[in-house]
XYZ file of C-alpha atoms in Angstrom:
526
model
C 0.000 0.000 0.000
C 1.374 3.419 -0.991
C 1.548 6.359 1.384
C -0.536 8.701 -0.741
C 0.248 12.260 -1.790
C 1.342 14.532 1.096
C -1.218 17.155 1.996
C -0.351 20.501 0.305
C -0.453 23.520 2.604
C -3.195 25.342 0.627
C -5.404 22.276 1.105
C -4.722 22.272 4.864
C -5.480 25.998 5.024
C -8.712 25.550 3.053
C -9.811 22.696 5.293
C -9.186 24.694 8.479
C -10.826 27.853 7.146
C -13.942 26.116 5.946
C -14.255 23.855 8.969
C -14.717 27.097 10.877
C -16.895 28.776 8.238
C -19.189 25.792 7.761
C -19.725 25.485 11.514
C -20.718 29.153 11.610
C -23.015 28.933 8.592
C -24.647 25.602 9.474
C -26.031 25.078 12.951
C -25.197 21.374 13.166
C -23.107 19.186 10.862
C -23.537 15.527 11.746
C -21.089 13.064 10.158
C -22.302 9.469 10.269
C -20.237 6.308 9.697
C -16.856 7.990 9.178
C -15.253 4.646 10.080
C -16.169 3.420 6.586
C -13.619 5.814 5.026
C -10.578 3.820 3.780
C -7.223 4.985 5.104
C -4.675 6.915 3.056
C -2.869 4.663 0.624
C -5.960 2.768 -0.491
C -7.154 4.052 -3.882
C -10.592 5.537 -3.326
C -13.228 7.269 -5.454
C -15.578 9.354 -3.319
C -19.040 9.829 -4.828
C -21.910 11.938 -3.495
C -25.150 13.587 -4.537
C -24.667 17.148 -5.742
C -27.234 19.839 -4.907
C -25.100 22.614 -3.442
C -22.261 23.406 -5.845
C -18.835 24.033 -4.246
C -20.370 23.719 -0.763
C -20.807 19.965 -1.285
C -17.080 19.556 -1.939
C -16.075 21.708 1.030
C -18.422 19.762 3.264
C -16.883 16.441 2.206
C -13.348 17.788 2.605
C -14.075 18.855 6.184
C -16.029 15.675 6.988
C -13.122 13.342 6.226
C -10.921 12.987 9.349
C -7.348 14.037 8.581
C -6.069 10.944 10.408
C -7.791 8.722 7.807
C -7.026 10.545 4.557
C -4.309 13.056 3.702
C -6.587 14.813 1.250
C -9.362 14.457 -1.296
C -8.401 15.194 -4.875
C -11.265 17.416 -5.981
C -12.873 17.773 -9.392
C -14.745 20.849 -10.607
C -16.186 22.243 -13.818
C -13.499 23.843 -15.942
C -15.326 27.184 -16.089
C -14.392 27.713 -12.422
C -10.679 27.910 -13.338
C -8.571 30.807 -14.573
C -10.669 33.586 -13.045
C -9.400 36.444 -10.906
C -11.637 35.500 -7.997
C -11.091 34.078 -4.540
C -13.205 31.047 -5.446
C -11.041 30.308 -8.486
C -7.834 30.618 -6.447
C -9.357 28.366 -3.815
C -10.164 25.634 -6.308
C -6.829 25.744 -8.110
C -4.707 25.877 -4.937
C -6.308 22.704 -3.602
C -5.042 20.690 -6.570
C -8.491 20.379 -8.134
C -8.770 18.623 -11.502
C -10.823 20.547 -14.129
C -13.613 18.629 -15.864
C -14.970 19.925 -19.185
C -18.746 19.663 -19.420
C -20.512 19.440 -22.775
C -23.079 22.041 -21.749
C -20.304 24.639 -21.255
C -18.850 24.347 -24.767
C -20.223 24.512 -28.290
C -18.144 21.655 -29.693
C -16.874 18.314 -28.369
C -14.904 18.253 -25.122
C -11.723 16.358 -24.245
C -11.269 15.117 -20.669
C -8.406 12.719 -21.409
C -5.915 14.837 -19.453
C -8.263 15.004 -16.485
C -8.767 11.229 -16.516
C -4.998 10.703 -16.684
C -4.554 12.921 -13.615
C -7.254 11.042 -11.714
C -5.805 7.647 -12.617
C -2.351 8.711 -11.424
C -3.808 10.022 -8.152
C -5.579 6.708 -7.544
C -2.446 4.717 -8.327
C -0.613 6.868 -5.784
C -3.125 5.757 -3.146
C -5.119 8.999 -3.074
C -8.852 9.594 -2.835
C -10.518 11.473 -5.677
C -13.908 13.122 -5.375
C -16.469 12.917 -8.156
C -20.112 13.879 -8.387
C -21.646 11.312 -10.750
C -24.721 13.458 -11.392
C -22.380 15.513 -13.556
C -23.575 18.894 -12.364
C -24.942 20.645 -9.303
C -28.726 20.926 -9.369
C -31.362 21.956 -6.847
C -34.084 19.400 -7.465
C -35.970 16.973 -5.213
C -34.648 13.979 -7.130
C -31.132 12.747 -7.790
C -30.299 13.008 -11.483
C -29.471 9.874 -13.517
C -25.826 9.173 -12.770
C -23.107 9.410 -15.387
C -21.003 6.297 -15.917
C -17.670 8.113 -15.497
C -16.953 6.707 -12.018
C -17.466 3.100 -13.123
C -15.386 3.656 -16.255
C -12.584 5.237 -14.207
C -12.604 2.257 -11.839
C -12.517 -0.090 -14.842
C -9.512 1.741 -16.326
C -7.547 1.583 -13.073
C -8.354 -2.087 -12.495
C -7.344 -2.922 -16.057
C -3.949 -1.265 -15.586
C -3.371 -3.525 -12.570
C -4.914 -6.743 -13.864
C -1.718 -8.664 -13.024
C -1.585 -7.489 -9.396
C -3.755 -9.854 -7.313
C -3.565 -7.635 -4.224
C -4.630 -4.396 -5.930
C -8.022 -2.989 -4.995
C -9.973 0.197 -5.525
C -12.710 1.499 -3.235
C -15.811 3.330 -4.401
C -16.903 5.233 -1.302
C -20.409 6.635 -1.589
C -21.776 9.434 0.542
C -25.249 10.926 0.991
C -25.505 14.636 1.827
C -28.794 15.804 3.295
C -29.367 19.521 3.870
C -32.368 20.485 5.950
C -32.297 23.874 4.184
C -29.097 24.029 2.203
C -28.760 27.786 1.631
C -30.177 29.090 4.935
C -28.046 30.313 7.799
C -27.839 28.011 10.858
C -29.659 25.130 9.207
C -28.428 21.546 9.675
C -26.615 19.000 7.517
C -26.242 15.228 7.673
C -23.274 13.561 5.952
C -23.749 9.786 5.756
C -20.895 7.538 4.594
C -21.737 4.088 3.242
C -19.680 0.866 3.271
C -17.199 1.084 0.372
C -17.681 -0.962 -2.772
C -14.359 -2.843 -3.039
C -13.291 -3.877 -6.524
C -10.349 -6.193 -7.356
C -9.122 -7.543 -10.707
C -9.370 -11.151 -9.496
C -12.868 -10.676 -8.038
C -14.283 -8.445 -10.767
C -12.863 -9.678 -14.095
C -15.997 -8.390 -15.833
C -14.748 -4.835 -15.195
C -11.439 -5.376 -16.968
C -11.144 -3.904 -20.452
C -13.035 -4.330 -22.622
C -15.859 -4.046 -20.073
C -19.388 -4.450 -21.361
C -21.675 -1.384 -21.129
C -24.139 -3.436 -19.063
C -21.403 -4.068 -16.468
C -20.557 -0.365 -16.267
C -24.232 0.483 -15.868
C -24.610 -2.157 -13.137
C -21.832 -0.547 -11.060
C -23.373 2.883 -11.670
C -26.738 1.582 -10.476
C -25.089 0.231 -7.316
C -23.609 3.675 -6.667
C -27.007 5.295 -7.158
C -28.700 2.831 -4.813
C -26.274 3.576 -1.978
C -26.364 7.356 -2.387
C -30.150 7.540 -2.636
C -30.572 5.263 0.397
C -29.215 7.947 2.722
C -30.974 11.090 1.565
C -34.232 12.395 0.101
C -34.816 11.308 -3.491
C -38.285 12.280 -4.616
C -40.081 12.950 -7.911
C -41.638 16.122 -6.453
C -41.203 18.660 -3.682
C -44.744 17.987 -2.475
C -43.786 14.465 -1.435
C -40.775 15.800 0.480
C -42.979 18.366 2.216
C -45.584 15.768 3.189
C -42.896 13.356 4.413
C -41.293 15.978 6.644
C -44.672 16.860 8.123
C -45.407 13.164 8.714
C -42.050 12.773 10.491
C -42.738 15.795 12.725
C -46.196 14.475 13.616
C -44.827 10.973 14.264
C -41.967 12.236 16.472
C -43.329 15.593 17.683
C -41.486 18.676 18.866
C -39.368 17.859 21.902
C -38.576 14.257 20.991
C -34.878 13.709 21.647
C -33.700 12.370 18.339
C -30.476 12.486 16.349
C -30.445 14.149 12.951
C -29.675 10.786 11.381
C -32.809 9.259 12.928
C -34.888 12.228 11.790
C -33.669 11.865 8.195
C -34.214 8.099 8.209
C -37.780 8.487 9.503
C -38.577 11.168 6.929
C -37.107 9.007 4.189
C -39.181 6.011 5.359
C -42.380 8.019 4.900
C -41.066 9.430 1.624
C -40.448 5.968 0.163
C -43.986 4.900 1.144
C -45.483 7.999 -0.505
C -43.313 7.454 -3.602
C -44.489 3.857 -3.944
C -48.115 4.957 -3.645
C -47.549 7.751 -6.156
C -45.844 5.456 -8.690
C -48.390 2.640 -8.337
C -51.259 5.066 -8.622
C -49.851 6.531 -11.833
C -49.734 3.226 -13.707
C -52.544 2.762 -16.200
C -54.703 -0.352 -16.372
C -53.143 -1.814 -13.235
C -55.152 -2.937 -10.181
C -54.373 -0.731 -7.190
C -54.111 -2.282 -3.744
C -56.441 -0.654 -1.178
C -53.503 0.086 1.152
C -51.767 1.988 -1.654
C -54.887 4.098 -2.094
C -54.931 4.881 1.641
C -51.278 5.908 1.651
C -51.750 8.108 -1.414
C -54.795 9.743 0.178
C -52.861 10.307 3.424
C -50.173 12.122 1.471
C -52.761 14.368 -0.174
C -54.413 15.047 3.183
C -51.045 15.962 4.724
C -50.375 18.299 1.815
C -53.711 20.049 2.337
C -53.160 20.190 6.118
C -49.700 21.734 5.637
C -51.120 24.393 3.318
C -53.706 25.323 5.960
C -50.980 25.576 8.607
C -48.998 27.856 6.298
C -52.039 30.033 5.616
C -52.637 30.476 9.371
C -48.909 30.940 10.074
C -48.806 28.297 12.817
C -47.085 24.936 13.374
C -48.592 21.536 13.986
C -47.197 21.491 17.531
C -49.372 24.516 18.413
C -52.400 22.606 17.172
C -51.420 19.421 19.001
C -51.059 21.137 22.367
C -53.985 23.488 23.041
C -53.326 26.551 25.191
C -55.772 28.764 27.004
C -56.002 32.429 26.033
C -54.492 33.402 29.372
C -51.553 31.023 28.907
C -50.950 32.348 25.394
C -50.790 35.933 26.669
C -48.444 34.913 29.501
C -46.082 33.161 27.093
C -46.198 36.075 24.677
C -45.052 38.412 27.456
C -42.164 36.101 28.350
C -41.081 35.682 24.721
C -41.233 39.422 24.079
C -39.160 40.244 27.160
C -36.581 37.579 26.341
C -36.319 38.731 22.700
C -35.756 42.349 23.727
C -33.171 41.359 26.333
C -31.193 39.151 23.950
C -31.314 41.757 21.191
C -30.042 44.469 23.532
C -26.985 42.467 24.640
C -26.329 41.518 21.002
C -26.058 45.086 19.707
C -22.231 45.444 20.110
C -21.664 42.155 18.289
C -24.225 43.018 15.606
C -22.132 46.059 14.702
C -19.334 43.614 13.841
C -21.692 41.301 11.979
C -23.347 44.078 9.965
C -20.581 44.419 7.285
C -20.554 40.620 6.854
C -24.331 40.416 6.438
C -24.429 43.412 4.097
C -21.590 42.109 1.912
C -23.108 38.636 1.693
C -26.577 39.952 0.902
C -25.258 42.219 -1.861
C -23.088 39.453 -3.379
C -25.962 36.961 -3.492
C -28.358 39.618 -4.845
C -25.992 40.454 -7.705
C -25.231 36.808 -8.388
C -28.927 35.961 -8.762
C -29.142 38.523 -11.567
C -26.330 36.821 -13.491
C -28.536 34.054 -14.879
C -31.812 32.150 -14.662
C -32.947 30.628 -11.372
C -32.201 27.045 -12.442
C -28.561 28.008 -13.184
C -27.846 30.065 -10.053
C -30.000 28.730 -7.216
C -27.633 25.846 -6.418
C -24.680 28.223 -5.828
C -26.281 30.560 -3.270
C -24.762 28.789 -0.253
C -21.355 28.830 -1.953
C -21.504 32.610 -2.383
C -22.671 33.131 1.188
C -19.823 30.982 2.525
C -17.064 32.560 0.448
C -18.139 36.184 0.847
C -18.965 35.622 4.496
C -15.494 34.206 5.103
C -13.668 37.021 3.307
C -15.734 39.841 4.864
C -15.509 38.186 8.298
C -11.712 38.079 8.102
C -11.686 41.735 7.030
C -13.854 42.704 10.001
C -11.576 40.788 12.350
C -8.378 42.331 10.946
C -9.936 45.793 10.857
C -11.037 45.522 14.479
C -7.569 44.381 15.567
C -5.879 47.233 13.681
C -8.251 49.829 15.154
C -7.486 48.561 18.651
C -3.743 48.087 18.270
C -2.898 49.074 21.871
C -5.103 46.178 22.997
C -4.517 43.908 19.992
C -3.436 40.969 22.143
C -6.898 41.035 23.719
C -9.079 41.986 20.762
C -7.531 39.345 18.488
C -9.432 36.815 20.619
C -12.223 39.040 21.930
C -13.643 39.987 18.506
C -14.302 36.420 17.243
C -15.552 35.402 20.705
C -18.003 38.320 20.768
C -19.175 37.560 17.224
C -19.750 33.900 18.107
C -21.705 34.652 21.285
C -23.726 37.271 19.404
C -24.649 34.601 16.896
C -25.759 32.332 19.753
C -27.820 35.096 21.375
C -29.400 36.102 18.064
C -30.448 32.516 17.391
C -32.346 32.530 20.681
C -33.638 36.027 20.025
C -35.026 35.070 16.612
C -36.514 31.850 17.999
C -38.250 33.805 20.772
C -39.500 36.428 18.329
C -40.806 33.724 16.013
C -42.570 32.065 18.960
C -44.105 35.421 19.958
C -45.650 35.951 16.525
C -46.812 32.341 16.339
C -48.624 32.753 19.675
C -50.103 36.009 18.427
C -51.399 34.245 15.323
C -52.958 31.602 17.562
C -55.099 34.338 19.093
C -56.118 35.571 15.650
C -57.021 32.119 14.351
C -59.693 31.685 16.971
C -60.863 28.817 19.121
C -63.315 27.358 16.607
C -60.720 27.057 13.836
C -58.157 25.599 16.243
C -60.624 22.975 17.408
C -61.296 22.062 13.783
C -57.550 21.836 13.059
C -57.019 19.765 16.206
C -59.642 17.255 15.127
C -57.981 17.037 11.724
C -54.578 16.598 13.394
C -55.870 13.727 15.533
C -57.231 11.898 12.496
C -54.000 12.362 10.550
C -51.875 11.384 13.548
C -53.704 8.073 13.951
C -53.216 7.315 10.263
C -49.516 8.260 10.452
C -48.961 6.005 13.464
C -50.703 3.099 11.706
C -48.522 3.645 8.630
C -45.353 4.014 10.751
C -45.964 0.698 12.515
C -46.703 -0.972 9.166
C -43.367 0.398 7.892
C -41.500 -1.053 10.882
C -40.991 2.181 12.852
C -41.231 2.119 16.682
C -44.722 2.608 18.095
C -43.454 4.882 20.913
C -40.990 7.332 19.301
C -40.868 9.728 22.276
C -39.549 6.912 24.471
C -37.626 4.858 21.911
C -35.336 7.447 20.318
C -33.936 9.020 23.517
C -32.924 5.524 24.624
C -31.409 4.895 21.186
C -28.990 7.770 21.750
C -30.895 10.779 20.454
C -29.244 13.486 22.554
C -28.558 16.098 19.882
C -31.948 17.801 19.928
C -35.067 18.129 22.037
C -35.757 18.138 25.727
C -32.903 17.314 28.076
C -33.374 15.555 31.377
C -33.036 17.536 34.562
C -33.083 21.250 35.357
C -29.288 21.707 35.526
C -28.663 19.832 32.262
C -31.330 21.938 30.577
C -29.754 25.232 31.706
C -26.221 24.089 30.847
C -27.314 23.005 27.373
C -29.169 26.246 26.766
C -26.104 28.389 27.500
C -23.589 26.127 25.806
C -21.000 28.125 23.864
C -20.646 25.334 21.276
C -24.050 25.652 19.650
C -27.653 26.355 20.410
C -29.709 23.421 21.663
C -32.381 23.223 18.993
C -35.718 21.559 19.584
C -36.619 21.327 15.911
C -34.386 20.159 13.061
C -36.413 22.386 10.733
C -35.153 25.522 12.462
C -33.004 28.194 10.812
C -31.984 31.743 11.701
C -35.151 33.247 10.217
C -38.237 34.956 11.575
C -40.455 32.389 9.873
C -40.429 28.602 9.619
C -39.134 27.254 6.326
C -41.766 24.697 5.314
C -42.485 25.555 1.678
C -40.511 24.483 -1.398
C -40.015 25.711 -4.990
C -42.797 25.248 -7.493
C -42.549 21.979 -9.386
C -41.704 23.768 -12.645
C -38.886 25.918 -11.227
C-alpha cells in the first residue's frame, strides 16, 4: 500500500478555514459512519449527490478525518478555473482537476488529461472526489448518474490486472441539507460501506468491459447514495414526508439528525411507492396503496392550511388557554428584547458581513436564470462571508492596536456569542408571533384543526408501525442515543445546554436563523 500524496499547505489551510466557516453557517453538521472511510494509501473514489455546488465539496473535505485521509483530490467544472476571484484561487490551490462539461462548450470536449490525472492520483493511493450526477442541481430527485466513475474504476483495475492484491474502493456518501442555503440550518453527511473492486474478483470490469457491467456498477452507486438522503419525484412528497415525520416524532422528541432523516425518508419511500403505483394505467391498485396516497394528499392540504394560518402543527397538538398564550407572549417578548439588547455590540461587527453577503448573493442571482444560479447561493454566502468576516476581524484588531493581544481573541468570541444570542432572540421572536397568530385564528378554527390533526396522527402512526418504525418514538429514540436535539433531562442539564457556547440546543431540526419557519418548497416547474 502506498503512502498517498502529502497534503499541500493550501489544502490544509482551506480545510481549516472552511471547517470554521461551515460550523458558523450551518447550525449542526452531523457526520455518520466515518469509520467506513478507507485509510490513506488505499485508492478511493468518493461519490456523493450534488445539490449545493462548491459547498458539497467543502463539506466532504471537512467531513473526512485528517487521520484517515491526507486529502481528497477534488474535481470541478473547468469554467471555475482561470478567473481572478477568490473562489477560483481556492479551487486551483487545492489541486483540483478541471472537468470539461458538454453544456459549457459549443463543440466536443476532451477530458483525457483530467482522466490521466485522476488515474495517477488513484495509483498513488489517493482519494478522488467525483459527483456522478455531472452537475450541481437543486431538485428533489437525484439526477441519472453518469457512468464516469465506473469507467474510471474499470480503467484503473485494467492497468493492474496482473496485481492480485490491488483494490480500488468506491466510497459513496449521501448529503442531506435540511435547508441548504439558509443560515444556521443543519446538515447530515452519511458515509456508506465502500464498494471494493479487485481484478481477481471483478474480471468483468477489466477492459473491454461491457456497457451493461458499467451500468450495473453505476446503479449500485445510485442505490447507496439515494438510500441515505431524500430522493423524490416532487417537492410535495418531500414536504408531506417531513410533516409526517414531525407528527410521528413531535417537537421535543430527543432524536439524532440521522434518525430524523431516516424516519422522513421512510415516509417518503412509502409515498413514492403509492404515487408510482397510482400513476400506472390499467393496473389494479391495492387498497392500502390508495390509503397511503390519500394520506399524502391530506397531509399536503393540512400543511397548506398551517402555512395560511402561520402556525405549526405542535401549536395545534397542544392546546393553550387564552391566558396562557398571553403569559407566554409576554415572556417571549421580554426575552427577545433582552437578547437583542446584549447583542447590539456584536451586531455592529456582523453588519458588514451580512451586508456584503446579501449584496453578493443579490448580484449573483441577476447573473442568470434561477435554475442556473440557485444551487450556488450557499457557496456565495460561505465565500463572501469568510472574506468579509476576516476583514472585520483584521480591521477591528488594527483599530485597537494598543489592545490587539486582547481583541484578536475578543472579537471572534463576541461575534460567536452574538450569533448564539441572536439565534435565541429570533426563535423567541418567532414564537411570539406564532402565539399572536394563535389568538387571531380563533378557538373554533383551532378545534377544527385539532380534530384534523388527531385523524392524521392516527393514520400516520398506523402507517409508521406498518413500515416497521417504533410505536413509541418519544420513548424509543432518547434511549437509542438521540441526545442532539429536544428536551434534556433535569433542570441543571437543561440550563447548561441552553447556554452552551458550542451551539444552540435546537428543539426542531427544521429551524433556521429566520423569523419564519421554512416549510415551503419551490414550485414543481422551477
